[in-house]
mmCIF file of C-alpha atoms in Angstrom:
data_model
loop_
_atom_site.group_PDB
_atom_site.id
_atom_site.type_symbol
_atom_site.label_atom_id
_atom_site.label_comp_id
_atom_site.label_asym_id
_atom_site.label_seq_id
_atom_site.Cartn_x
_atom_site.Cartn_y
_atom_site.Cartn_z
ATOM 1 C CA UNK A 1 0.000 0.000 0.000
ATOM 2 C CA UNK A 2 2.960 2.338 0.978
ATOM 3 C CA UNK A 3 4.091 2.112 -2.479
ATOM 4 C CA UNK A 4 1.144 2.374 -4.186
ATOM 5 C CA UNK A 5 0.562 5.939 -2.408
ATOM 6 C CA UNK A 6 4.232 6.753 -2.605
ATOM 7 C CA UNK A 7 4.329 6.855 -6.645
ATOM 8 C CA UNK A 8 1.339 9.538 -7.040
ATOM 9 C CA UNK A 9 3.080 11.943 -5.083
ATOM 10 C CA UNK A 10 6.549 11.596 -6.157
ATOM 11 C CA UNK A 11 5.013 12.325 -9.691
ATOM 12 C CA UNK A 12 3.393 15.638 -8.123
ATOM 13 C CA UNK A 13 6.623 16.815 -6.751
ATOM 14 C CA UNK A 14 8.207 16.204 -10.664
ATOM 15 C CA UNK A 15 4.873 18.300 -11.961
ATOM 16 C CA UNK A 16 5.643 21.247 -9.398
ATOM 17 C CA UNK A 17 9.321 21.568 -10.028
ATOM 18 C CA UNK A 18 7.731 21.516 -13.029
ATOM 19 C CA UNK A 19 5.584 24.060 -12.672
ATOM 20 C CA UNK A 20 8.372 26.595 -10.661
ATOM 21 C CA UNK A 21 10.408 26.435 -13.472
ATOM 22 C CA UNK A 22 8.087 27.418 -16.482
ATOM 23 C CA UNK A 23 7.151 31.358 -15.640
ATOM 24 C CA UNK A 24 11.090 31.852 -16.077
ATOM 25 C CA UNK A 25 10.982 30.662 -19.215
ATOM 26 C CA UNK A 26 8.879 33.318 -20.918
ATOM 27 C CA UNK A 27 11.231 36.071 -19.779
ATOM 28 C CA UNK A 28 12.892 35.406 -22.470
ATOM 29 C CA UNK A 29 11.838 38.709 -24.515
ATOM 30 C CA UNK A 30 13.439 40.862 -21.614
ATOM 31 C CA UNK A 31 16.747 39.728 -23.064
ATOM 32 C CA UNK A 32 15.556 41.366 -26.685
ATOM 33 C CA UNK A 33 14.005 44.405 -24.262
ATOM 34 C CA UNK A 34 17.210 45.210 -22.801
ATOM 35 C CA UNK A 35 19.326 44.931 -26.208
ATOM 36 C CA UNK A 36 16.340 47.377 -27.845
ATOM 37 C CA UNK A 37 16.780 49.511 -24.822
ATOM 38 C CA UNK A 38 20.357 49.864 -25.457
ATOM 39 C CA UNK A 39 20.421 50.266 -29.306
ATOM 40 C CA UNK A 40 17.712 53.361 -28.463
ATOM 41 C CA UNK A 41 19.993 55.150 -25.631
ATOM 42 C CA UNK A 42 22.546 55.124 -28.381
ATOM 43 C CA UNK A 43 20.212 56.613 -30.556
ATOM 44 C CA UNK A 44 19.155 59.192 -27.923
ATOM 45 C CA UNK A 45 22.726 60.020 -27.483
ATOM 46 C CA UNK A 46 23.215 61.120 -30.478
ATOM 47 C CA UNK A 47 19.875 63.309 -30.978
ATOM 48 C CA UNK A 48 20.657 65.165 -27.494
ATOM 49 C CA UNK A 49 24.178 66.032 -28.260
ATOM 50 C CA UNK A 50 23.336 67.119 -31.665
ATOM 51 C CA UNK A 51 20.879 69.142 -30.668
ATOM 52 C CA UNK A 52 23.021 71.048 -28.164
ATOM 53 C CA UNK A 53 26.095 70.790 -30.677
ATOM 54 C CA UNK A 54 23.300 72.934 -33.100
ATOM 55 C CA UNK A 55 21.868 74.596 -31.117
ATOM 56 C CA UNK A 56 25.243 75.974 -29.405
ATOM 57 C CA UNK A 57 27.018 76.545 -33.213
ATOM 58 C CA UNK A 58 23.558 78.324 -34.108
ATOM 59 C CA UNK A 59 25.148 82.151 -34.641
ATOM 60 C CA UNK A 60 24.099 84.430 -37.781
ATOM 61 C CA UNK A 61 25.572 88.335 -38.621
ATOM 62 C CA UNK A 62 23.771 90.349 -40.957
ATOM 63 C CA UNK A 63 25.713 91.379 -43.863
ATOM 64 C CA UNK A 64 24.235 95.066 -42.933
ATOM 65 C CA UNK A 65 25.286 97.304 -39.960
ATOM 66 C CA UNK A 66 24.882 100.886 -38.622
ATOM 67 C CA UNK A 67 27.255 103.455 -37.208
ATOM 68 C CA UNK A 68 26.769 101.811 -33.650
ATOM 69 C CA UNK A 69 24.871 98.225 -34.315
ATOM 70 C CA UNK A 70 25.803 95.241 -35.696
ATOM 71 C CA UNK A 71 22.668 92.515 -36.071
ATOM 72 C CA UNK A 72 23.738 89.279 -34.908
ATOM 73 C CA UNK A 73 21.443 86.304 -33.754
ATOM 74 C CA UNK A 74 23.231 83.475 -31.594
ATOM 75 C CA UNK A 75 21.911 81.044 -29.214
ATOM 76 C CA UNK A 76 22.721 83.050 -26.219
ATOM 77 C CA UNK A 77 20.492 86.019 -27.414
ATOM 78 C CA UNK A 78 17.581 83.970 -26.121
ATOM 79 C CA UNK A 79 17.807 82.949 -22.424
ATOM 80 C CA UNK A 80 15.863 79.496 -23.146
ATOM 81 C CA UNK A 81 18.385 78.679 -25.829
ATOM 82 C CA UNK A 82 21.538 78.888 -23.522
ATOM 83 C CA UNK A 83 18.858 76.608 -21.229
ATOM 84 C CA UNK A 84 18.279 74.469 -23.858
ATOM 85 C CA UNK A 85 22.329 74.016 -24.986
ATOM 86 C CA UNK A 86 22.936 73.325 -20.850
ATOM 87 C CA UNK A 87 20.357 71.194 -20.470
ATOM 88 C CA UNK A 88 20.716 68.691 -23.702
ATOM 89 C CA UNK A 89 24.734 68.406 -22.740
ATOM 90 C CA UNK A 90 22.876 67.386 -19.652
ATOM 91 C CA UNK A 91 20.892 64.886 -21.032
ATOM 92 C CA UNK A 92 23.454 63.098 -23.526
ATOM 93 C CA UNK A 93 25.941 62.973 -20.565
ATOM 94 C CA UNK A 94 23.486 61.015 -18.124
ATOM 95 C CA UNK A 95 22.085 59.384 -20.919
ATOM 96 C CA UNK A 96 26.341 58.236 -21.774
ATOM 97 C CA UNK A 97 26.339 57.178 -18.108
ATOM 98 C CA UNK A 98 23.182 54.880 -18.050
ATOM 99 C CA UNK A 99 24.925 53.103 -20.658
ATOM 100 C CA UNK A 100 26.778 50.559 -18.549
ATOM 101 C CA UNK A 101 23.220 49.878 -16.218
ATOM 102 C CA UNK A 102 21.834 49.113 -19.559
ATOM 103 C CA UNK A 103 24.350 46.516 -19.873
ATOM 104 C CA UNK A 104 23.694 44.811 -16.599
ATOM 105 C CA UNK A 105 20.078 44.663 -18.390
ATOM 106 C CA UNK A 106 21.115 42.539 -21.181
ATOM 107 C CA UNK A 107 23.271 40.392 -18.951
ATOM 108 C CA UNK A 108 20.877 40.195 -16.335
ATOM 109 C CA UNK A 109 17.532 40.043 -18.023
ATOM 110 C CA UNK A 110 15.550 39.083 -14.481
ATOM 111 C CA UNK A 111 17.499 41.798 -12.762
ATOM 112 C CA UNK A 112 14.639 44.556 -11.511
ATOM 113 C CA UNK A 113 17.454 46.594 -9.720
ATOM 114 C CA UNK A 114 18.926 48.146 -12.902
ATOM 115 C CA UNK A 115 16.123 48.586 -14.056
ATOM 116 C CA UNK A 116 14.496 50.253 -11.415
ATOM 117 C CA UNK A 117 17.099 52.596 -10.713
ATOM 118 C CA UNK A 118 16.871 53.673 -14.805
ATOM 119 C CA UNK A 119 13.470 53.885 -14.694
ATOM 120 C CA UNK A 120 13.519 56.657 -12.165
ATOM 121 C CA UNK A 121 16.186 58.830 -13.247
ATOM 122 C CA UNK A 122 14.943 58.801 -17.064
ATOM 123 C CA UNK A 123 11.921 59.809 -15.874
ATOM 124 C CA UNK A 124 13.822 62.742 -14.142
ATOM 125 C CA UNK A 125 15.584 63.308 -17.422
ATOM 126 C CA UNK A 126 12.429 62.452 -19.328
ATOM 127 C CA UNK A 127 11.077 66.060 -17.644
ATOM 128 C CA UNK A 128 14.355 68.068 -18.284
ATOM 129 C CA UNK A 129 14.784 67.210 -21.925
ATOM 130 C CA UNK A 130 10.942 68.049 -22.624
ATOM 131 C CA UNK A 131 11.343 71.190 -20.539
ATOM 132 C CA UNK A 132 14.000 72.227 -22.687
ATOM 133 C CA UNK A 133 12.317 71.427 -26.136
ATOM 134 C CA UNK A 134 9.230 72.752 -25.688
ATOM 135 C CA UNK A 135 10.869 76.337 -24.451
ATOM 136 C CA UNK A 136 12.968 76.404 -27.374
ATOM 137 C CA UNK A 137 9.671 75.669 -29.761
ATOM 138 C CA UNK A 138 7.865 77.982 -28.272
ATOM 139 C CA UNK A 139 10.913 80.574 -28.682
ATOM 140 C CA UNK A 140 11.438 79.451 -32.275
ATOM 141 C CA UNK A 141 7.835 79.835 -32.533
ATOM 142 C CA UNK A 142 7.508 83.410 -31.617
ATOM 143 C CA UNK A 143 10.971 83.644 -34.004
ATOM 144 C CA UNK A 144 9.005 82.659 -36.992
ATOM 145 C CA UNK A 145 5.537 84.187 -36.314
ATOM 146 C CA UNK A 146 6.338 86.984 -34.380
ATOM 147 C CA UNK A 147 3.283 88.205 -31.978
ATOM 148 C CA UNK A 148 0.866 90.636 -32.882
ATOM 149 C CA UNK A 149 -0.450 91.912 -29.920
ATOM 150 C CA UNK A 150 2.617 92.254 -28.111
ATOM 151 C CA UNK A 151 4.331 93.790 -30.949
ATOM 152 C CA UNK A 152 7.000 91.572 -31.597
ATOM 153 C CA UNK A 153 7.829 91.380 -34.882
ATOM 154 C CA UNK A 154 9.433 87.455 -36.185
ATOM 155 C CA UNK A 155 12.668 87.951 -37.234
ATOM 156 C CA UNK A 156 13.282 84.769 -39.348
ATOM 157 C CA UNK A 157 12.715 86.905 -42.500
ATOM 158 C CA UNK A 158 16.533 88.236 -41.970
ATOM 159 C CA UNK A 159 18.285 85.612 -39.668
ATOM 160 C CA UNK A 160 17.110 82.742 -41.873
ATOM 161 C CA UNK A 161 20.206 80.193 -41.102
ATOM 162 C CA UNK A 162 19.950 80.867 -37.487
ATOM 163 C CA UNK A 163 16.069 80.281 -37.624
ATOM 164 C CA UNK A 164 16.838 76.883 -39.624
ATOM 165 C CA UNK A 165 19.318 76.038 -37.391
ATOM 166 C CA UNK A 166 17.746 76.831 -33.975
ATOM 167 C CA UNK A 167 14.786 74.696 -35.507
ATOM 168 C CA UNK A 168 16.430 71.406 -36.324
ATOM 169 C CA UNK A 169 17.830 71.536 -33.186
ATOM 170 C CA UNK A 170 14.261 71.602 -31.224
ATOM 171 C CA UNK A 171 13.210 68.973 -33.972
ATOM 172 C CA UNK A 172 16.273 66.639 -33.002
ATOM 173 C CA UNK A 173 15.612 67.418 -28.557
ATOM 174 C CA UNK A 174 12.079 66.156 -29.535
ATOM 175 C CA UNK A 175 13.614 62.751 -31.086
ATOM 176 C CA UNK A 176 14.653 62.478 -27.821
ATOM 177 C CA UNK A 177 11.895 63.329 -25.892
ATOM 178 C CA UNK A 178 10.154 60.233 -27.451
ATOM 179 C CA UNK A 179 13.383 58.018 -27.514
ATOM 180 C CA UNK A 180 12.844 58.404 -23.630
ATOM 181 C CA UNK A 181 8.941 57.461 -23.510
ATOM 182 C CA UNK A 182 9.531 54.351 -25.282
ATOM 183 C CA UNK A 183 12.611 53.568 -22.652
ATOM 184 C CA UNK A 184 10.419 54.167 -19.724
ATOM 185 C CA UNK A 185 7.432 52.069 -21.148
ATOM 186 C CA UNK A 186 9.981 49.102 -21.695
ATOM 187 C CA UNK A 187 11.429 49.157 -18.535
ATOM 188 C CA UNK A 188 8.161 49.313 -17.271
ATOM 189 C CA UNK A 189 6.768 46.576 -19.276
ATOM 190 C CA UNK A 190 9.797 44.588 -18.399
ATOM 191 C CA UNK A 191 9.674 44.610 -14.570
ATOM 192 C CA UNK A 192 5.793 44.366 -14.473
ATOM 193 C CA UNK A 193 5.126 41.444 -16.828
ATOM 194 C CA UNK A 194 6.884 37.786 -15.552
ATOM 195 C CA UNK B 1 12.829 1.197 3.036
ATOM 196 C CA UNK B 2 10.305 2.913 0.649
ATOM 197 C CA UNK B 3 8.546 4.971 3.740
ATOM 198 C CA UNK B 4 11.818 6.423 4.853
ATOM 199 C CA UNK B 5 12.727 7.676 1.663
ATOM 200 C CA UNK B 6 8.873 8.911 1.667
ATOM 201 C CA UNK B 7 9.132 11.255 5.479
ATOM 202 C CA UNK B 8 12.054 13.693 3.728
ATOM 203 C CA UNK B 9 10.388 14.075 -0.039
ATOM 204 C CA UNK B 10 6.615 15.535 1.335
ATOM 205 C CA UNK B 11 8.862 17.681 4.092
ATOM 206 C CA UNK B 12 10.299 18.827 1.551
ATOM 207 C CA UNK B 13 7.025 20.193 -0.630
ATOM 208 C CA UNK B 14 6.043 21.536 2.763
ATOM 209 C CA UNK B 15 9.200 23.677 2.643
ATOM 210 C CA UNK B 16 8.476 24.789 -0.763
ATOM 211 C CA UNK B 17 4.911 25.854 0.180
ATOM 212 C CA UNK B 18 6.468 28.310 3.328
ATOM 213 C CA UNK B 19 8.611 29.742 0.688
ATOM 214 C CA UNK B 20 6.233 30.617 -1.484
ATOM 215 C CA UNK B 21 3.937 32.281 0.785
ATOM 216 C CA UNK B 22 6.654 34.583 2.391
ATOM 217 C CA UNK B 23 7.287 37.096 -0.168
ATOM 218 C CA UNK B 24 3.533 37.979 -0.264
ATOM 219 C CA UNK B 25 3.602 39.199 3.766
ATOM 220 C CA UNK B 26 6.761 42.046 2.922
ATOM 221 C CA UNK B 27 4.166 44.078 0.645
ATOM 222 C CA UNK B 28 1.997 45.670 3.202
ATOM 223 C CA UNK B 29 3.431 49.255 2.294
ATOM 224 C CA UNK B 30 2.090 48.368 -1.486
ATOM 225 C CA UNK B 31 -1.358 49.313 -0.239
ATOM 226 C CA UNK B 32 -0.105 53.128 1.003
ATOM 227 C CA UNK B 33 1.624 53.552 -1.951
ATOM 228 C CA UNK B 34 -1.434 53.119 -3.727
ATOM 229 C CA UNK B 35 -3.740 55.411 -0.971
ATOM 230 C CA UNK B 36 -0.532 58.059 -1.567
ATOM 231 C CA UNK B 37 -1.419 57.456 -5.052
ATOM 232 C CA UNK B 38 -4.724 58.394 -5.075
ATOM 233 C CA UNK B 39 -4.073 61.619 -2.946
ATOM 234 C CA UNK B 40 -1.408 62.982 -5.075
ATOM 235 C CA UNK B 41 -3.596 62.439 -8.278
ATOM 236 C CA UNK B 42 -6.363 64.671 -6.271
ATOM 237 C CA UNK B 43 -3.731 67.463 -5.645
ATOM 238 C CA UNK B 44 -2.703 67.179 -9.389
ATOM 239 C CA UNK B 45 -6.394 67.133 -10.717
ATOM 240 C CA UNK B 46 -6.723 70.794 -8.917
ATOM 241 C CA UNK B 47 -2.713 71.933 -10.022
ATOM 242 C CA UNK B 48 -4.020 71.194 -13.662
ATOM 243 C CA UNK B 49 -7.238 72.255 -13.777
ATOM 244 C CA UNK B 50 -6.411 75.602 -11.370
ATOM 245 C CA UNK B 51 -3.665 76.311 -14.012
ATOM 246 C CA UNK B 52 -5.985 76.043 -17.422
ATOM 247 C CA UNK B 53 -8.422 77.860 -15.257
ATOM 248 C CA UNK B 54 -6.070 80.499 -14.559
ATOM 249 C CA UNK B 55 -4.574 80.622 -17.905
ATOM 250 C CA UNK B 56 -7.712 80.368 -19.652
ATOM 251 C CA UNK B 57 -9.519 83.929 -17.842
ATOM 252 C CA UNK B 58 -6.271 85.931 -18.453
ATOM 253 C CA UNK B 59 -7.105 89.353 -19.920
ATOM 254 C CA UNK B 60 -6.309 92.931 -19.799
ATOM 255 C CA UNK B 61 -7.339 95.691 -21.631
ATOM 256 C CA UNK B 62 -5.278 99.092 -20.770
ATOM 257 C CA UNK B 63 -7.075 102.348 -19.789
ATOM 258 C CA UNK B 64 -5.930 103.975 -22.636
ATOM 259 C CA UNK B 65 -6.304 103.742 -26.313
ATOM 260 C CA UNK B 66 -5.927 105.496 -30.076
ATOM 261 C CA UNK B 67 -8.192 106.100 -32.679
ATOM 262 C CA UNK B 68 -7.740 102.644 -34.316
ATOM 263 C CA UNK B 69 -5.827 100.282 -31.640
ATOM 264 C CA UNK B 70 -7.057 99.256 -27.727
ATOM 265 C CA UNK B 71 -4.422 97.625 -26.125
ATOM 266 C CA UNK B 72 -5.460 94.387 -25.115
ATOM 267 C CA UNK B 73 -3.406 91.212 -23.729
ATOM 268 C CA UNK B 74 -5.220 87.809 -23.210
ATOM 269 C CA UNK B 75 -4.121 84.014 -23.496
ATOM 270 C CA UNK B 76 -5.299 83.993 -27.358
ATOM 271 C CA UNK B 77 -2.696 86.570 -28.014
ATOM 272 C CA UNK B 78 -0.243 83.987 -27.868
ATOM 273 C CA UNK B 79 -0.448 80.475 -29.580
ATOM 274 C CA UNK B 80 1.883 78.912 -26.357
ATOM 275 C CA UNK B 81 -0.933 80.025 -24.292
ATOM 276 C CA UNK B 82 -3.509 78.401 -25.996
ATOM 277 C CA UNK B 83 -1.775 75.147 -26.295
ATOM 278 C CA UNK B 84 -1.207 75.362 -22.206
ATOM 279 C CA UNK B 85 -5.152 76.001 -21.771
ATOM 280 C CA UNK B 86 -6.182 72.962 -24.197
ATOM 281 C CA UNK B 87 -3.362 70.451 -22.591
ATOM 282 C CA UNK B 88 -3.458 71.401 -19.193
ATOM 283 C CA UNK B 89 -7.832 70.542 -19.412
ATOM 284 C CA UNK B 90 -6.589 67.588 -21.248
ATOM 285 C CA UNK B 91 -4.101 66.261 -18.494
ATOM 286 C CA UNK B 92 -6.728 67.579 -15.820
ATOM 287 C CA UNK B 93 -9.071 65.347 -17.664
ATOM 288 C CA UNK B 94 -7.211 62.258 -17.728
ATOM 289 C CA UNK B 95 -6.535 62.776 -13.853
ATOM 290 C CA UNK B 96 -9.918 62.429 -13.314
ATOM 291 C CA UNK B 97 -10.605 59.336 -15.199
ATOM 292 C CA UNK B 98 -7.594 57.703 -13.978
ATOM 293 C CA UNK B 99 -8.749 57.868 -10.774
ATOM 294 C CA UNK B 100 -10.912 54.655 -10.620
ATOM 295 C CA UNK B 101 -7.741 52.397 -11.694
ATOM 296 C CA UNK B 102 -6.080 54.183 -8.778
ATOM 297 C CA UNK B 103 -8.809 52.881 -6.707
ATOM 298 C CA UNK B 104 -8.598 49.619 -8.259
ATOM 299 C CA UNK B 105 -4.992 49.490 -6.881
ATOM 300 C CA UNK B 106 -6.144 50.280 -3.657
ATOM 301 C CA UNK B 107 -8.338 47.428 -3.363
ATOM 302 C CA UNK B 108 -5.536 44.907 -4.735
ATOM 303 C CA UNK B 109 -2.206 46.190 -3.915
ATOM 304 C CA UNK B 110 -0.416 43.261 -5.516
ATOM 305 C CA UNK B 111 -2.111 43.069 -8.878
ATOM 306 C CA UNK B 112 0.373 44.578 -11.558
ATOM 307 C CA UNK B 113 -2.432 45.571 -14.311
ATOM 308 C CA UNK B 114 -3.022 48.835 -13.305
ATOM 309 C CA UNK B 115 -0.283 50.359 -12.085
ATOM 310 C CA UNK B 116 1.617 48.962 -15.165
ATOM 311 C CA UNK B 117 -1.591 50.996 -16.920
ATOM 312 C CA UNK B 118 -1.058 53.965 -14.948
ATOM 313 C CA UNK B 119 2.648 54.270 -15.588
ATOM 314 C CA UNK B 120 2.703 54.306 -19.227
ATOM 315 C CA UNK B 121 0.052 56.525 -19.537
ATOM 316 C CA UNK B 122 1.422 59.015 -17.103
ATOM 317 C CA UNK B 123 4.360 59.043 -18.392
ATOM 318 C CA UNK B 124 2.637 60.401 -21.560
ATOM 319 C CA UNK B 125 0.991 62.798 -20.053
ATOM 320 C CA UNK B 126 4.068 63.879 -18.245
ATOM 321 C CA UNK B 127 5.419 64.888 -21.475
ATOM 322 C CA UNK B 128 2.661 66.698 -22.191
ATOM 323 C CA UNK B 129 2.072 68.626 -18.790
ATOM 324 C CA UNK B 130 6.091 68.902 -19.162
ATOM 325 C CA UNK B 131 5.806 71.019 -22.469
ATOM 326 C CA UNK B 132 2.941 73.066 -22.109
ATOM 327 C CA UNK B 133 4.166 73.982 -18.720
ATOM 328 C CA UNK B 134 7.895 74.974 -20.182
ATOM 329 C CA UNK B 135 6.451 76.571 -23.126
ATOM 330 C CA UNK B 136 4.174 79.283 -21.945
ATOM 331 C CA UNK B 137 7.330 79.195 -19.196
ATOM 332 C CA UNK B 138 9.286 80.232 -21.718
ATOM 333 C CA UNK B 139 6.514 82.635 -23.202
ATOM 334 C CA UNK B 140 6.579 84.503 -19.641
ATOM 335 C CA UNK B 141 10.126 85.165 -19.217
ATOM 336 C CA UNK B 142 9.696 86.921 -22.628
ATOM 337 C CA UNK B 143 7.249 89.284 -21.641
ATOM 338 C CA UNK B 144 8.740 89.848 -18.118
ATOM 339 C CA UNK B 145 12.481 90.229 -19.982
ATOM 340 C CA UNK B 146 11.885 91.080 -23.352
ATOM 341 C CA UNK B 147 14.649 89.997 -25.852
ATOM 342 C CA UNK B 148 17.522 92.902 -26.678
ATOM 343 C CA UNK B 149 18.787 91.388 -30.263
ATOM 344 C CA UNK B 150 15.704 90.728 -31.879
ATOM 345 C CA UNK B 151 13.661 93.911 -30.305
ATOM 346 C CA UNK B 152 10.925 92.365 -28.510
ATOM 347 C CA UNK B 153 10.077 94.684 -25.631
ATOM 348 C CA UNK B 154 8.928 93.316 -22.098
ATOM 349 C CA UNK B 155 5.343 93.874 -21.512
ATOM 350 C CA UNK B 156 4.977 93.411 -18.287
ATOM 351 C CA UNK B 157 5.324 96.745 -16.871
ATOM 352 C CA UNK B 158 2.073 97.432 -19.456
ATOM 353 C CA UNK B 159 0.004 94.243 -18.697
ATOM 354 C CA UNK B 160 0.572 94.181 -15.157
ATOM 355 C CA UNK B 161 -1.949 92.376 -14.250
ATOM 356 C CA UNK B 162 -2.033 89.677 -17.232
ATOM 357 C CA UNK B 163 1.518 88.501 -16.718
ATOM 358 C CA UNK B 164 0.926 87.850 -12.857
ATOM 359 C CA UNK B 165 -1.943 85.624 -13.559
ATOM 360 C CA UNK B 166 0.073 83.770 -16.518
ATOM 361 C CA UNK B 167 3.295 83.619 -13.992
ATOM 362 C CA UNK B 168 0.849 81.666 -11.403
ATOM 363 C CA UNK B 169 -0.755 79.619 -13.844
ATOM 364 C CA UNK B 170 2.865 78.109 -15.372
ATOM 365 C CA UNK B 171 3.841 77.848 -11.653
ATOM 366 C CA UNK B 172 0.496 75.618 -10.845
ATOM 367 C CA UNK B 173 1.153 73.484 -14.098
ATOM 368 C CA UNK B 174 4.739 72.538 -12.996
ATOM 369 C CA UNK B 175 3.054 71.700 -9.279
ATOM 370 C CA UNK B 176 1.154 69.208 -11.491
ATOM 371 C CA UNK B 177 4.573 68.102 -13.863
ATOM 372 C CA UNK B 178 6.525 67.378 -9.853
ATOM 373 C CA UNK B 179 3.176 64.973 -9.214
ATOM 374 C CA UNK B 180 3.236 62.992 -12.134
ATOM 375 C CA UNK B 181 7.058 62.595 -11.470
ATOM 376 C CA UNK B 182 6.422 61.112 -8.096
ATOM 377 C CA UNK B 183 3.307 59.046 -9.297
ATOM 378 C CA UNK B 184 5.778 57.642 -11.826
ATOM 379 C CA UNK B 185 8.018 56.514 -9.510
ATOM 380 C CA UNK B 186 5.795 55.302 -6.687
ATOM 381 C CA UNK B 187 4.314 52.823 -9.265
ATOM 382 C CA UNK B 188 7.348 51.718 -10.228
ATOM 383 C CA UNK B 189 8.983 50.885 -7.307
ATOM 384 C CA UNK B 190 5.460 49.122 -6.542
ATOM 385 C CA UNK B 191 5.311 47.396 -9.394
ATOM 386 C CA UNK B 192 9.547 46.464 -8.901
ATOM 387 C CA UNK B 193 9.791 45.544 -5.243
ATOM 388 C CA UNK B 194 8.635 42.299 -3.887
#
């Protein structure tokens, strides 16, 4: 009788091990998560430093000048451009230093630490680099339209480059700006789902 | 000799079983999170719907006029202004509805559904709070400053009134932008820790 009862539940310990062992299968796809996440930091990388590099090269003279004025547009004429330039070298630097946590991702696909702690902090830099490209639009904005009621009149008729180049540079923050939405909703994905 | 080898095996499943149920007990605190949760989203619904609010009954019209101008300022007069009114309603909106899947985590601290939910869409609505908010931030140091190179006078000693209101509303909207930061990373650390 012993061994008649004895072979039922040896066969229920092989079906729980059994069991225990199959949710860590599926985690396979955090492994491709992590690598995706990495490719797209590099990505991000360069779109933040490019837009500072354009934003801080941005500088335009007008072939025209008075007795006591020059014209001449450059990024620090505009307080939210010399924001933006500080605040993109900002972003490509941390975003150079999450690098090696993203790393620790791909090795460690089941790791939540790492992913934790990036979570977080791009969140944090999720909020500066958005802060920073939206100012500048709505500076390049005003640049192109000007505003009627307030009497400021757009000025991209004569500093055409630096408009051009002021705008690609918002354009190329706002690459980033998304780059970072679709980090955070893949590390999220990745430490809620098994 | 098959009972002896029997006594260790179903000791053994009995282990298991304690093991399993342990890491369950440690996530007590998930439940505040979740109440915290729910508060801050309260406090965020007002920040957002205070600052369209605000934004949205700025006007002044000055004493004093010509024959063919009056000298009026309101949130129409710029195009930032108008995108802060429409998003900030739209994030105050989403606030509210969010609120019941806020509840939801309340009543089951453990399940991962809707925080997961909740993060990802916050997140996008971060961004969106984020750049309205920095925008018409932006906007506002222009008419308190003005801009020397490209001749755009401040306007603040003129619209007094008008720039104070649009100050307080950008200053409520980023009140809302610090809340969704912290929701953020409430729910992920709830979502991340055992």
């Amino acid at each position: 009788m012993s061994t008649t009862i004895d072979i039922p539940e040896s066969s229920k310990v092989a079906k729980g091990k059994a069991v225990v062992v199959a949710p860590l299968r599926p985690g396979g796809w955090k492994k491709g998560v992590a690598i995706m996440d990495f490719i797209l930091r590099l990505g991000a990388i360069a779109a933040a430093l490019g837009a500072a590099a354009t934003m801080g090269t941005s500088d335009q003279t007008l072939p025209f000048f008075t007795q006591f004025f020059q014209f001449e547009a450059s990024y620090d004429s505009f307080t939210t451009f010399q924001f933006f330039v500080i605040t993109m070298a900002l972003v490509g630097g941390y975003l150079v230093l999450s690098l090696p946590f993203s790393v620790v991702a791909i090795v460690r696909p089941h790791a939540v630490g790492p992913r934790l702690f990036l979570i977080i902090l791009d969140t944090v830099f999720l909020t500066l680099a958005t802060a920073s490209a939206a100012s500048a639009a709505a500076v390049v904005y005003l640049a192109h339209n000007g505003d009627q009621d307030t009497n400021w009149l757009a000025i991209c008729n004569q500093f055409g480059d630096f408009c051009a180049q002021t705008s690609s540079a918002v354009v190329s923050s706002f690459v980033a700006v998304v780059v970072f939405v679709l980090l955070i909703v893949m590390s999220a994905f990745a430490i809620g789902k098994p």
